[in-house]
Short mmCIF file of C-alpha atoms and ligand atoms in Angstrom, two decimals:
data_model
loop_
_atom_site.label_atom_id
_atom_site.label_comp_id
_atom_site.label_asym_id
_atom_site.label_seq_id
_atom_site.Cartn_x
_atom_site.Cartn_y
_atom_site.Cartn_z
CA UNK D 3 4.61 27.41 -67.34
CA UNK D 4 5.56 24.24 -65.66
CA UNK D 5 3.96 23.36 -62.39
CA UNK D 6 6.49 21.63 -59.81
CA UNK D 7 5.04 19.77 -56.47
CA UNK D 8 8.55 20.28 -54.47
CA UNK D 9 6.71 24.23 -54.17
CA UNK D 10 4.80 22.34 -51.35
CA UNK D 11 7.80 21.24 -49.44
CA UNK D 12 7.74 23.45 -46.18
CA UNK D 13 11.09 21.42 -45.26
CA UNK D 14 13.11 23.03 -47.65
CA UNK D 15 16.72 21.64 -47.28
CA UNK D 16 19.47 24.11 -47.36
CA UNK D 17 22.59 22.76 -50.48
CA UNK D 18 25.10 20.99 -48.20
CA UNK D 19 27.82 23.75 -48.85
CA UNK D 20 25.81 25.98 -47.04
CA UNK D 21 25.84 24.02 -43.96
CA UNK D 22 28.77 24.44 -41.09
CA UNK D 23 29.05 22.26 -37.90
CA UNK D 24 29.70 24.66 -34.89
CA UNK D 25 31.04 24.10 -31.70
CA UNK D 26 27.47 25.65 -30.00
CA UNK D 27 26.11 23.27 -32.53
CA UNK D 28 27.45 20.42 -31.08
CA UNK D 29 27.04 21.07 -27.53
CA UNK D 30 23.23 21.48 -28.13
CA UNK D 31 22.92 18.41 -29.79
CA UNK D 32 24.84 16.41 -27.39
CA UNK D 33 22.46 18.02 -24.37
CA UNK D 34 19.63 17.35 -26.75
CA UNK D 35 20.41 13.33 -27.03
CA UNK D 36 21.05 13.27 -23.36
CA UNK D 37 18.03 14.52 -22.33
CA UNK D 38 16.19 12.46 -24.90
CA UNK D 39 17.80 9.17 -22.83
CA UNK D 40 16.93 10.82 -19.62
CA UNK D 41 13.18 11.19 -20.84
CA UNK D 42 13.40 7.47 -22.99
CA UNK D 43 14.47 5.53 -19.37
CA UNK D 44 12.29 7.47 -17.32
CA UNK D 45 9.51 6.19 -19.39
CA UNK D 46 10.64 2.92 -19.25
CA UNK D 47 10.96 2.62 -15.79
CA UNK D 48 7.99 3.78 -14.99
CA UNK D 49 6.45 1.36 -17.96
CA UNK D 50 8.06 -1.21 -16.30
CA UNK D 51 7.34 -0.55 -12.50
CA UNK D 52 3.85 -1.91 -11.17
CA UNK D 53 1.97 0.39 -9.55
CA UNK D 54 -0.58 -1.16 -7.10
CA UNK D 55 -4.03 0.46 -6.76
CA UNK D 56 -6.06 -0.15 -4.05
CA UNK D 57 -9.59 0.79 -3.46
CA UNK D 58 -12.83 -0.58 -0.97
CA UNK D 59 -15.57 -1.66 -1.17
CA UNK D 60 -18.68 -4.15 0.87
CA UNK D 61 -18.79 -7.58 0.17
CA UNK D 62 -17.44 -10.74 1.49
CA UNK D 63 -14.57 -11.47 -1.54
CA UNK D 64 -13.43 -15.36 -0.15
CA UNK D 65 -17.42 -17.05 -0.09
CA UNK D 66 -15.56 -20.27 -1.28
CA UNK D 67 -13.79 -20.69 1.81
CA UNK D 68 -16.98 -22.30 3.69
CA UNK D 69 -17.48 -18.93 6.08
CA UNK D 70 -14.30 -20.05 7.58
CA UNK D 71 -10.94 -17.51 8.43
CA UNK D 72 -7.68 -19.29 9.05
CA UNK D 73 -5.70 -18.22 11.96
CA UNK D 74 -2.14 -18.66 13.26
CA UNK D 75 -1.39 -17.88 17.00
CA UNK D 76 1.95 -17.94 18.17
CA UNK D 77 2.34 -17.28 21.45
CA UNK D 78 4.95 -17.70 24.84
CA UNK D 79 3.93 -17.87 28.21
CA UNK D 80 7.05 -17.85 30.26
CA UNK D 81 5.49 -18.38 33.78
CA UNK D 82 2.83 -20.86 32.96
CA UNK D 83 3.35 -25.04 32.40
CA UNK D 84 2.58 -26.08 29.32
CA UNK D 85 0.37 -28.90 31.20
CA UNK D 86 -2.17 -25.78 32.23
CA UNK D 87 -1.87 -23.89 29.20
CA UNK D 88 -4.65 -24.51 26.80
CA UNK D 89 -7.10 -22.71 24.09
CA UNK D 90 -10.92 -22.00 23.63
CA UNK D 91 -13.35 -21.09 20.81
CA UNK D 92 -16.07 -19.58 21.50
CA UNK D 93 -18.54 -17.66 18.70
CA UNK D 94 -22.04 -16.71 18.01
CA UNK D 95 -22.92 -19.51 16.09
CA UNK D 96 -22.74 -21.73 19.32
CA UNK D 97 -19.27 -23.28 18.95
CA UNK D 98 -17.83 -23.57 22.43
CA UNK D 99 -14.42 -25.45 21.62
CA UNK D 100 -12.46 -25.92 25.11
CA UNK D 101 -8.92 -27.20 25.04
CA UNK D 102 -8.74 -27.12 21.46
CA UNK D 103 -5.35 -29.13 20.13
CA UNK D 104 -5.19 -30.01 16.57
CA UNK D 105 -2.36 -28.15 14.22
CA UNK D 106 -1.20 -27.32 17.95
CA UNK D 107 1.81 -27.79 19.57
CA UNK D 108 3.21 -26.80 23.39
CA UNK D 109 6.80 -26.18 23.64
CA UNK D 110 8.14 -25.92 27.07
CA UNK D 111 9.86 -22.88 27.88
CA UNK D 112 12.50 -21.88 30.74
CA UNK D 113 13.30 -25.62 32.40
CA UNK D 114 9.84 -26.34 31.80
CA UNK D 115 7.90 -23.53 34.19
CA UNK D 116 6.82 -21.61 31.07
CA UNK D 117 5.05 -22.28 27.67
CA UNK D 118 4.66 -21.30 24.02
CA UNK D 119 1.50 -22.28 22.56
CA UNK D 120 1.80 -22.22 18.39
CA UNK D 121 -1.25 -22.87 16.71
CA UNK D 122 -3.52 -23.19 13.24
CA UNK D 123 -7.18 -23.43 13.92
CA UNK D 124 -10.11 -21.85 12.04
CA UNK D 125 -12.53 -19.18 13.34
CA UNK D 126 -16.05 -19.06 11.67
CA UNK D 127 -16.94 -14.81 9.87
CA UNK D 128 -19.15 -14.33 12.76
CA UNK D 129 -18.09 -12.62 15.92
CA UNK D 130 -16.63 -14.92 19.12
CA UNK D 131 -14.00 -14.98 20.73
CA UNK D 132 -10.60 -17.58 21.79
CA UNK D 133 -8.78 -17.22 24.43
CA UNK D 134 -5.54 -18.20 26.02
CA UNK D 135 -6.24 -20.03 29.80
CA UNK D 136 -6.10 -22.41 32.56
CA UNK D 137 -9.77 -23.26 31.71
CA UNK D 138 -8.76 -26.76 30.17
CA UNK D 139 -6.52 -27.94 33.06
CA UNK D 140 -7.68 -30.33 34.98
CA UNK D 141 -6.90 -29.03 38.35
CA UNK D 142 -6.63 -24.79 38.12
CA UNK D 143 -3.59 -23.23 39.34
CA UNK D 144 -4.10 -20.88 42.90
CA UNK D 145 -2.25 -18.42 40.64
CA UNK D 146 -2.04 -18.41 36.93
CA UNK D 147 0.74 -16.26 36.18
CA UNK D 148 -0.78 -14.68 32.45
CA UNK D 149 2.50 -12.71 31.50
CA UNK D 150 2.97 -13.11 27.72
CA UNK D 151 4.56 -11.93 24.56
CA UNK D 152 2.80 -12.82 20.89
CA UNK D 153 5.28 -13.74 18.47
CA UNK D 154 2.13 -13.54 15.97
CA UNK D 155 -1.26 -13.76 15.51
CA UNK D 156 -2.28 -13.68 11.68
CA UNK D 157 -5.12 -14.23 9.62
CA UNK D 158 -5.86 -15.35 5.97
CA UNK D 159 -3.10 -16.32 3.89
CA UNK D 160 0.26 -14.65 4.05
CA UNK D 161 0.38 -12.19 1.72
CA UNK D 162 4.34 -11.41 1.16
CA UNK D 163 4.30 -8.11 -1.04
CA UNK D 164 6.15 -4.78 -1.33
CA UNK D 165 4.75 -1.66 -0.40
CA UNK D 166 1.60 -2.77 0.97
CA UNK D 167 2.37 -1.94 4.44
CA UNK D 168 -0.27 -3.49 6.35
CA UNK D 169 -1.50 -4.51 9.52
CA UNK D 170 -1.27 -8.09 8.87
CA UNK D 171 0.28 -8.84 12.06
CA UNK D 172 -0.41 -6.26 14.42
CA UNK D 173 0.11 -8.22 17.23
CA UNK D 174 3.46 -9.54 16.43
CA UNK D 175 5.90 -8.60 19.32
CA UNK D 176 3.11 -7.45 21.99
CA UNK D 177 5.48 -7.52 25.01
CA UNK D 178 3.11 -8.09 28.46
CA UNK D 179 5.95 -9.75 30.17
CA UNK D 180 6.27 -6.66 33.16
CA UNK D 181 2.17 -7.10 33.33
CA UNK D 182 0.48 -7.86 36.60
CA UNK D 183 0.67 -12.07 37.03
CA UNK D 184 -2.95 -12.05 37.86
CA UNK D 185 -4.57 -9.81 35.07
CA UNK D 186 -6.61 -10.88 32.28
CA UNK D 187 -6.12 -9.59 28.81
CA UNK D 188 -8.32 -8.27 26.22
CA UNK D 189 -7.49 -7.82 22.74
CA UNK D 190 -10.60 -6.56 20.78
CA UNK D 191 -9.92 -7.13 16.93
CA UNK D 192 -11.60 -5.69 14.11
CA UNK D 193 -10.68 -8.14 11.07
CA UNK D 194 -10.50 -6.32 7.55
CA UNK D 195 -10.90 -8.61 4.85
CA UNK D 196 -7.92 -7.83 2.60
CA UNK D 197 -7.34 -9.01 -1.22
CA UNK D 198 -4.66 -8.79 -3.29
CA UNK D 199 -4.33 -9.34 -7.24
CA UNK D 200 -1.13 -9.75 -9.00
CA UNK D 201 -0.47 -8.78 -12.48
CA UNK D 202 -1.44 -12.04 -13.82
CA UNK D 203 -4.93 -12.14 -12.20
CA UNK D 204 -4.27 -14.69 -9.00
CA UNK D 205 -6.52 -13.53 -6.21
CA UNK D 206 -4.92 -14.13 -2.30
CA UNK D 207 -7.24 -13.98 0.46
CA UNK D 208 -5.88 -12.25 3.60
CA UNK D 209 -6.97 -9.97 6.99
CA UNK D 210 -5.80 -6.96 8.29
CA UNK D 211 -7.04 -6.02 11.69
CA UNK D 212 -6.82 -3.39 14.09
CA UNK D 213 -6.61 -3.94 18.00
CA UNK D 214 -7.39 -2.46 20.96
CA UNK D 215 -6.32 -3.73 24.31
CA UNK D 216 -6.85 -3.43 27.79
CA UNK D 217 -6.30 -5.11 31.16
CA UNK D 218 -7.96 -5.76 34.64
CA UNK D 219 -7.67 -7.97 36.99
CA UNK D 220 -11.35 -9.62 37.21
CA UNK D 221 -13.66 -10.82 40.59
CA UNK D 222 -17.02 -12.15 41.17
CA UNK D 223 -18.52 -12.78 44.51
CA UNK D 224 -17.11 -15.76 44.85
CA UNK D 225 -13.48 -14.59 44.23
CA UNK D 226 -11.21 -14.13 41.92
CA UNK D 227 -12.17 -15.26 38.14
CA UNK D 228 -9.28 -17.38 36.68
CA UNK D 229 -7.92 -15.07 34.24
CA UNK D 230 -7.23 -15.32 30.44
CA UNK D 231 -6.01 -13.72 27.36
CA UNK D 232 -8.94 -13.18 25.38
CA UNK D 233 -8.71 -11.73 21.51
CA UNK D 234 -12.38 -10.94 20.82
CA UNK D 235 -13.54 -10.27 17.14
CA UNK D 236 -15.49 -8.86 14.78
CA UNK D 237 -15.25 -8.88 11.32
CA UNK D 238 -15.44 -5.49 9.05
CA UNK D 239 -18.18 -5.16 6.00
CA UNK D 240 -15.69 -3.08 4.25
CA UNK D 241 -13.06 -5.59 2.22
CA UNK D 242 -10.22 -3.80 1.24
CA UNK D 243 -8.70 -4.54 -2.82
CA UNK D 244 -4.98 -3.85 -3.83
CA UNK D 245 -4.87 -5.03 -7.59
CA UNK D 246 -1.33 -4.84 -9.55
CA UNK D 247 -1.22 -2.63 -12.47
CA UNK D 248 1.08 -2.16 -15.63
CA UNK D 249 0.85 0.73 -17.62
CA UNK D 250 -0.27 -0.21 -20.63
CA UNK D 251 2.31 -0.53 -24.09
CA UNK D 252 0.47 1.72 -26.40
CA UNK D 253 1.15 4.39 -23.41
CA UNK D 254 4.40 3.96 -22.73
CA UNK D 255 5.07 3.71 -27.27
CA UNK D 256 3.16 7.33 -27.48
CA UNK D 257 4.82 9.02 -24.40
CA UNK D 258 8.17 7.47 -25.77
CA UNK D 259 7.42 9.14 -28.94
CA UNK D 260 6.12 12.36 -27.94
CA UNK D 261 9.26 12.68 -25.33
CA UNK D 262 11.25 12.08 -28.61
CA UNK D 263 9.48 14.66 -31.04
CA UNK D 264 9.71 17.21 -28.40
C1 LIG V 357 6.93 -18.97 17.28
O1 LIG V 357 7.73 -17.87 17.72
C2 LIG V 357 9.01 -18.27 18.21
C3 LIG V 357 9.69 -17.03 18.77
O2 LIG V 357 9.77 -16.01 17.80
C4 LIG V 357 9.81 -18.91 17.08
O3 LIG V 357 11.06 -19.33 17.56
C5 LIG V 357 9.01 -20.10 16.54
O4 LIG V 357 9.69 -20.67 15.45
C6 LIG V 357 7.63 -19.66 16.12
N1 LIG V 357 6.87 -20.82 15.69
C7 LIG V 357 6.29 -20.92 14.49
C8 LIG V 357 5.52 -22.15 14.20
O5 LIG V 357 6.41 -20.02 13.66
#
């Protein structure tokens, strides 16, 4: 008795006579290869899309940058001379900065009665305060009219990116214009340090922040305090992380596959 190996074969092929193409044949095999495309691109786009992951955590992530935040204050004054308009620093570290003007510039606004005040300065990552007033004029106004709109007030680098809808500029487009002349204004921020990591590793340091706002018109027994526009701050512990991801190739080769086999 001879022994043959082909008894093993479990994928016995049927003699090519024996074989017919049908119509139902065909239509199966033609849905078959579609849907095996379908499944083949859908895995590829989603190998190819980045997904971007985002988690928290308590730390201070930019300690290079001295303890120091950037900031970026654009903001118009239509009712106020750019001669009275001015900005203060104030924090708890003792930094009392009155009239500050470097990386500043005063446009004049409506023939000259208003102001827009644009702006880089740096704020240390303790809490303080700056404020937008008549305080560094040399003679004070008998009524400092502190209507406003912010164009923007930003922190950090700019972080351009898709779908990370944050609040990187929550103040852009704050509209006080139909406020009372005479009030003061209080923005209280809480600053979230924010970074972000592309796919090839590069860190960005930003803020978020979150504001609150209220106001009053203020008096002490002597009269009437000379208002402001006051963005108080704090800084968060909790530093939020959005890193890029890719899926990796191996994944995307076995899901490819196993779509396939299926
Ligand atoms: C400040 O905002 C005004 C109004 O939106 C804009 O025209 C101006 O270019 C801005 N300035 C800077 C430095 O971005």
């Amino acid at each position: 008795m001879t022994f043959d190996v082909r008894r093993f074969d479990i994928y016995r092929k049927v003699p090519k006579d024996l074989t017919q193409p049908t119509y139902t044949g065909a239509f199966i095999s033609v849905c078959c290869c579609v849907f095996m495309l379908f499944l083949f691109l859908s895995e590829l786009t989603g190998f190819i899309a980045t997904e971007i992951v985002n988690e928290l955590y308590v730390d201070d992530p930019d300690k290079d940058s001295g303890g120091k935040i950037d900031v970026s204050l654009n903001i118009s004054l239509p009712n106020l001379h750019c001669d009275l308009v001015g900005l203060d620093i104030q924090d708890e570290m003792g930094r009392h900065e009155v009239g500050h003007i470097d990386n500043s510039m005063k446009v004049p606004l409506n023939n000259g009665h208003g102001c827009r005040f644009e702006g880089e300065f740096s704020i240390n990552k303790v809490p303080g305060n700056f404020h937008v007033s008549t305080h560094s004029a040399t003679a004070q106004p008998q009524s400092p009219d502190m209507t406003h709109i912010i164009h923007k007030l930003a922190f950090g680098e700019k972080l351009q990116v898709q779908h990370v809808q944050g609040a990187f500029n929550a103040l852009g487009g704050a509209n006080r214009l139909q406020s009372n002349a005479l009030a003061s204004h209080d923005y209280i921020l809480k600053i979230v340090p924010t970074v972000y990591e592309d796919l090839g590793g590069k860190q960005r340091f930003s803020y978020q922040y979150t504001v609150a706002n209220k106001e009053y018109v203020a008096y002490s027994h002597t009269g009437r305090i000379i208002p402001a526009i006051w963005f108080r701050y704090d800084l968060s512990p909790i530093t939020v992380r959005y890193t890029e991801r890719r899926q990796p190739f191996y994944r995307f080769i076995t899901t490819v596959s196993l779509s396939l086999c299926l």
